[in-house]
Amino acid sequence: MLKYRFMLITAAFFWGTAFVAQRVSTGAIGPFAFNGIRFLIGAIAILPLVWRAFSKGQNTAPAGSCRIPVIGAAAILGFILFSGAALQQVGLFYTTAGKAGFITALYIVFVPLFGLLLGNALRISHVIGCVLAFAGLYLLAFHGAGEAINQGDALVLLGVIFWTLHILAVGCFVRYYSGLTLAFGQFIGCSIFNLLAMPFAGETLTFSMISGAMVPILYCGLFSSGVGFTLQIIGQEKVPPTEASLLCSFEMIFSAIAGLILINELMSFNEVMGAVLMTVGIFSAQIPSRAIFNKKSLP
């Protein structure tokens, strides 16, 4: 069991440090071009695993049939992933890697809230976690009375909605299709959506841009997308969902540490306190507790 926990922590490390790579790339390449190439590399990275599973007949899950074909499921996931990643990447032009990591981690709090629409129970820990997390967000993103939220923080926060929808959508489709198949399909779909968005955003792509952002692109494509996602799949096969979420949420801590060490991103006292409150809130939301509302129990 220990090695599977280590896999999830390693995945969180790659995801967290990828925020620094994304931040560095903003000086060399546009957000849609970066994501388009990044997710294409991610798809190529896991292609051998997908082919191996397909050749062994392990490409589908044995849980009935889905009205949406696998291509449609991949397209839906790809579009949601495209939306969240685009908002995050554009936001990183205006905010720090550490702050983006903490704000993005709010999806762990948003999932149970959105789950209410699907009939899931609301627990005391969800409420406490949300209050603490949003109090921390206020300290992290607002710096004074009457001061508006930073543009980058706002975009990353908006992206949390799509990360939440992505988790819920994956939870629906993974009952019918294998995780590797969905991952490969969504990476391809996300890459296509990004490349199609480039001309509408006025972005160009040259060899010098690619070479200037080659290290961030390869790191995010190979390690954050390819290796990170594969480790997540293997780890979650043995680790309970609640514990897995807690381990994966360490990405926010890794993002702050990486931002400080690699690109000297410092946080003010209020931002540090906000990060602490968000960490406590996000962890608290995962603790099992008594349900205070359950839509399924209503008459």
PDB file of N, CA and C in Angstrom, residues 79-92 95 99-100 102-107 110 114 134 137 141 149-166 278:
ATOM      1  N   PHE A  79     -12.945  18.996 -24.087  1.00  0.00           N
ATOM      2  CA  PHE A  79     -13.382  20.388 -24.080  1.00  0.00           C
ATOM      3  C   PHE A  79     -13.348  20.972 -22.666  1.00  0.00           C
ATOM      4  N   ILE A  80     -13.776  20.173 -21.675  1.00  0.00           N
ATOM      5  CA  ILE A  80     -13.725  20.648 -20.295  1.00  0.00           C
ATOM      6  C   ILE A  80     -12.279  20.882 -19.872  1.00  0.00           C
ATOM      7  N   LEU A  81     -11.408  19.935 -20.237  1.00  0.00           N
ATOM      8  CA  LEU A  81      -9.987  20.075 -19.920  1.00  0.00           C
ATOM      9  C   LEU A  81      -9.390  21.289 -20.619  1.00  0.00           C
ATOM     10  N   PHE A  82      -9.763  21.498 -21.870  1.00  0.00           N
ATOM     11  CA  PHE A  82      -9.308  22.669 -22.628  1.00  0.00           C
ATOM     12  C   PHE A  82      -9.713  23.961 -21.923  1.00  0.00           C
ATOM     13  N   SER A  83     -10.942  24.035 -21.452  1.00  0.00           N
ATOM     14  CA  SER A  83     -11.441  25.246 -20.799  1.00  0.00           C
ATOM     15  C   SER A  83     -10.698  25.531 -19.500  1.00  0.00           C
ATOM     16  N   GLY A  84     -10.559  24.498 -18.663  1.00  0.00           N
ATOM     17  CA  GLY A  84      -9.852  24.693 -17.399  1.00  0.00           C
ATOM     18  C   GLY A  84      -8.394  25.033 -17.594  1.00  0.00           C
ATOM     19  N   ALA A  85      -7.739  24.317 -18.506  1.00  0.00           N
ATOM     20  CA  ALA A  85      -6.308  24.551 -18.744  1.00  0.00           C
ATOM     21  C   ALA A  85      -6.060  25.919 -19.368  1.00  0.00           C
ATOM     22  N   ALA A  86      -6.957  26.362 -20.252  1.00  0.00           N
ATOM     23  CA  ALA A  86      -6.792  27.666 -20.890  1.00  0.00           C
ATOM     24  C   ALA A  86      -6.908  28.794 -19.872  1.00  0.00           C
ATOM     25  N   LEU A  87      -7.918  28.713 -19.010  1.00  0.00           N
ATOM     26  CA  LEU A  87      -8.093  29.738 -17.984  1.00  0.00           C
ATOM     27  C   LEU A  87      -6.902  29.765 -17.029  1.00  0.00           C
ATOM     28  N   GLN A  88      -6.406  28.581 -16.695  1.00  0.00           N
ATOM     29  CA  GLN A  88      -5.252  28.497 -15.803  1.00  0.00           C
ATOM     30  C   GLN A  88      -3.999  29.075 -16.454  1.00  0.00           C
ATOM     31  N   GLN A  89      -3.765  28.718 -17.717  1.00  0.00           N
ATOM     32  CA  GLN A  89      -2.549  29.170 -18.403  1.00  0.00           C
ATOM     33  C   GLN A  89      -2.569  30.672 -18.645  1.00  0.00           C
ATOM     34  N   VAL A  90      -3.725  31.213 -19.055  1.00  0.00           N
ATOM     35  CA  VAL A  90      -3.835  32.666 -19.239  1.00  0.00           C
ATOM     36  C   VAL A  90      -3.686  33.374 -17.897  1.00  0.00           C
ATOM     37  N   GLY A  91      -4.273  32.789 -16.852  1.00  0.00           N
ATOM     38  CA  GLY A  91      -4.170  33.382 -15.525  1.00  0.00           C
ATOM     39  C   GLY A  91      -2.741  33.478 -15.039  1.00  0.00           C
ATOM     40  N   LEU A  92      -1.900  32.516 -15.430  1.00  0.00           N
ATOM     41  CA  LEU A  92      -0.512  32.511 -14.986  1.00  0.00           C
ATOM     42  C   LEU A  92       0.317  33.627 -15.615  1.00  0.00           C
ATOM     43  N   THR A  95      -0.492  36.055 -12.425  1.00  0.00           N
ATOM     44  CA  THR A  95      -0.353  35.666 -11.023  1.00  0.00           C
ATOM     45  C   THR A  95       0.826  34.723 -10.873  1.00  0.00           C
ATOM     46  N   LYS A  99       0.323  30.796  -5.939  1.00  0.00           N
ATOM     47  CA  LYS A  99      -1.074  31.182  -5.749  1.00  0.00           C
ATOM     48  C   LYS A  99      -1.987  30.402  -6.675  1.00  0.00           C
ATOM     49  N   ALA A 100      -1.549  30.199  -7.909  1.00  0.00           N
ATOM     50  CA  ALA A 100      -2.355  29.436  -8.859  1.00  0.00           C
ATOM     51  C   ALA A 100      -2.554  28.005  -8.374  1.00  0.00           C
ATOM     52  N   PHE A 102      -2.614  26.909  -5.207  1.00  0.00           N
ATOM     53  CA  PHE A 102      -3.563  26.876  -4.089  1.00  0.00           C
ATOM     54  C   PHE A 102      -4.991  27.107  -4.576  1.00  0.00           C
ATOM     55  N   ILE A 103      -5.177  28.079  -5.460  1.00  0.00           N
ATOM     56  CA  ILE A 103      -6.530  28.364  -5.949  1.00  0.00           C
ATOM     57  C   ILE A 103      -7.076  27.182  -6.737  1.00  0.00           C
ATOM     58  N   THR A 104      -6.244  26.565  -7.577  1.00  0.00           N
ATOM     59  CA  THR A 104      -6.685  25.415  -8.358  1.00  0.00           C
ATOM     60  C   THR A 104      -7.118  24.270  -7.463  1.00  0.00           C
ATOM     61  N   ALA A 105      -6.448  24.095  -6.332  1.00  0.00           N
ATOM     62  CA  ALA A 105      -6.770  22.995  -5.417  1.00  0.00           C
ATOM     63  C   ALA A 105      -8.161  23.128  -4.816  1.00  0.00           C
ATOM     64  N   LEU A 106      -8.813  24.261  -5.006  1.00  0.00           N
ATOM     65  CA  LEU A 106     -10.177  24.425  -4.499  1.00  0.00           C
ATOM     66  C   LEU A 106     -11.156  23.446  -5.142  1.00  0.00           C
ATOM     67  N   TYR A 107     -10.752  22.815  -6.251  1.00  0.00           N
ATOM     68  CA  TYR A 107     -11.664  21.850  -6.874  1.00  0.00           C
ATOM     69  C   TYR A 107     -12.033  20.739  -5.889  1.00  0.00           C
ATOM     70  N   PHE A 110     -14.924  22.127  -4.183  1.00  0.00           N
ATOM     71  CA  PHE A 110     -16.059  22.325  -5.085  1.00  0.00           C
ATOM     72  C   PHE A 110     -16.753  21.017  -5.452  1.00  0.00           C
ATOM     73  N   PHE A 114     -20.789  20.606  -5.912  1.00  0.00           N
ATOM     74  CA  PHE A 114     -21.417  20.294  -7.188  1.00  0.00           C
ATOM     75  C   PHE A 114     -22.099  18.923  -7.125  1.00  0.00           C
ATOM     76  N   PHE A 134     -12.489  29.334   1.682  1.00  0.00           N
ATOM     77  CA  PHE A 134     -12.830  30.625   1.078  1.00  0.00           C
ATOM     78  C   PHE A 134     -12.300  31.797   1.918  1.00  0.00           C
ATOM     79  N   LEU A 137      -8.881  31.946   0.702  1.00  0.00           N
ATOM     80  CA  LEU A 137      -8.856  32.534  -0.634  1.00  0.00           C
ATOM     81  C   LEU A 137      -8.917  34.048  -0.567  1.00  0.00           C
ATOM     82  N   ALA A 141      -6.022  36.203  -2.255  1.00  0.00           N
ATOM     83  CA  ALA A 141      -6.278  36.908  -3.517  1.00  0.00           C
ATOM     84  C   ALA A 141      -6.621  38.386  -3.353  1.00  0.00           C
ATOM     85  N   ILE A 149      -9.974  41.631  -6.935  1.00  0.00           N
ATOM     86  CA  ILE A 149      -9.164  40.440  -7.080  1.00  0.00           C
ATOM     87  C   ILE A 149      -8.278  40.568  -8.318  1.00  0.00           C
ATOM     88  N   ASN A 150      -7.060  40.078  -8.214  1.00  0.00           N
ATOM     89  CA  ASN A 150      -6.122  40.098  -9.328  1.00  0.00           C
ATOM     90  C   ASN A 150      -6.717  39.365 -10.528  1.00  0.00           C
ATOM     91  N   GLN A 151      -6.469  39.900 -11.732  1.00  0.00           N
ATOM     92  CA  GLN A 151      -7.026  39.313 -12.950  1.00  0.00           C
ATOM     93  C   GLN A 151      -6.622  37.847 -13.107  1.00  0.00           C
ATOM     94  N   GLY A 152      -5.360  37.552 -12.834  1.00  0.00           N
ATOM     95  CA  GLY A 152      -4.885  36.191 -12.960  1.00  0.00           C
ATOM     96  C   GLY A 152      -5.541  35.255 -11.963  1.00  0.00           C
ATOM     97  N   ASP A 153      -5.668  35.713 -10.705  1.00  0.00           N
ATOM     98  CA  ASP A 153      -6.328  34.901  -9.683  1.00  0.00           C
ATOM     99  C   ASP A 153      -7.777  34.624 -10.054  1.00  0.00           C
ATOM    100  N   ALA A 154      -8.443  35.625 -10.629  1.00  0.00           N
ATOM    101  CA  ALA A 154      -9.845  35.467 -11.023  1.00  0.00           C
ATOM    102  C   ALA A 154      -9.991  34.425 -12.132  1.00  0.00           C
ATOM    103  N   LEU A 155      -9.076  34.446 -13.095  1.00  0.00           N
ATOM    104  CA  LEU A 155      -9.138  33.477 -14.194  1.00  0.00           C
ATOM    105  C   LEU A 155      -8.873  32.063 -13.691  1.00  0.00           C
ATOM    106  N   VAL A 156      -7.883  31.924 -12.810  1.00  0.00           N
ATOM    107  CA  VAL A 156      -7.586  30.598 -12.249  1.00  0.00           C
ATOM    108  C   VAL A 156      -8.769  30.099 -11.419  1.00  0.00           C
ATOM    109  N   LEU A 157      -9.405  31.010 -10.670  1.00  0.00           N
ATOM    110  CA  LEU A 157     -10.569  30.637  -9.865  1.00  0.00           C
ATOM    111  C   LEU A 157     -11.719  30.198 -10.757  1.00  0.00           C
ATOM    112  N   LEU A 158     -11.943  30.893 -11.858  1.00  0.00           N
ATOM    113  CA  LEU A 158     -12.989  30.488 -12.801  1.00  0.00           C
ATOM    114  C   LEU A 158     -12.679  29.110 -13.379  1.00  0.00           C
ATOM    115  N   GLY A 159     -11.403  28.836 -13.584  1.00  0.00           N
ATOM    116  CA  GLY A 159     -11.008  27.537 -14.107  1.00  0.00           C
ATOM    117  C   GLY A 159     -11.325  26.400 -13.153  1.00  0.00           C
ATOM    118  N   VAL A 160     -11.415  26.694 -11.852  1.00  0.00           N
ATOM    119  CA  VAL A 160     -11.732  25.656 -10.867  1.00  0.00           C
ATOM    120  C   VAL A 160     -13.090  25.013 -11.172  1.00  0.00           C
ATOM    121  N   ILE A 161     -14.014  25.794 -11.710  1.00  0.00           N
ATOM    122  CA  ILE A 161     -15.326  25.249 -12.072  1.00  0.00           C
ATOM    123  C   ILE A 161     -15.159  24.124 -13.097  1.00  0.00           C
ATOM    124  N   PHE A 162     -14.281  24.337 -14.058  1.00  0.00           N
ATOM    125  CA  PHE A 162     -14.078  23.317 -15.100  1.00  0.00           C
ATOM    126  C   PHE A 162     -13.293  22.120 -14.572  1.00  0.00           C
ATOM    127  N   TRP A 163     -12.340  22.338 -13.646  1.00  0.00           N
ATOM    128  CA  TRP A 163     -11.647  21.202 -13.041  1.00  0.00           C
ATOM    129  C   TRP A 163     -12.638  20.358 -12.244  1.00  0.00           C
ATOM    130  N   THR A 164     -13.588  21.014 -11.598  1.00  0.00           N
ATOM    131  CA  THR A 164     -14.615  20.288 -10.849  1.00  0.00           C
ATOM    132  C   THR A 164     -15.505  19.482 -11.781  1.00  0.00           C
ATOM    133  N   LEU A 165     -15.954  20.131 -12.864  1.00  0.00           N
ATOM    134  CA  LEU A 165     -16.778  19.422 -13.845  1.00  0.00           C
ATOM    135  C   LEU A 165     -16.005  18.269 -14.463  1.00  0.00           C
ATOM    136  N   HIS A 166     -14.714  18.442 -14.636  1.00  0.00           N
ATOM    137  CA  HIS A 166     -13.889  17.394 -15.227  1.00  0.00           C
ATOM    138  C   HIS A 166     -13.866  16.154 -14.335  1.00  0.00           C
ATOM    139  N   MET A 278      -6.408  27.826   3.503  1.00  0.00           N
ATOM    140  CA  MET A 278      -6.890  27.025   2.388  1.00  0.00           C
ATOM    141  C   MET A 278      -6.460  25.569   2.536  1.00  0.00           C
TER     142      MET A 278
END
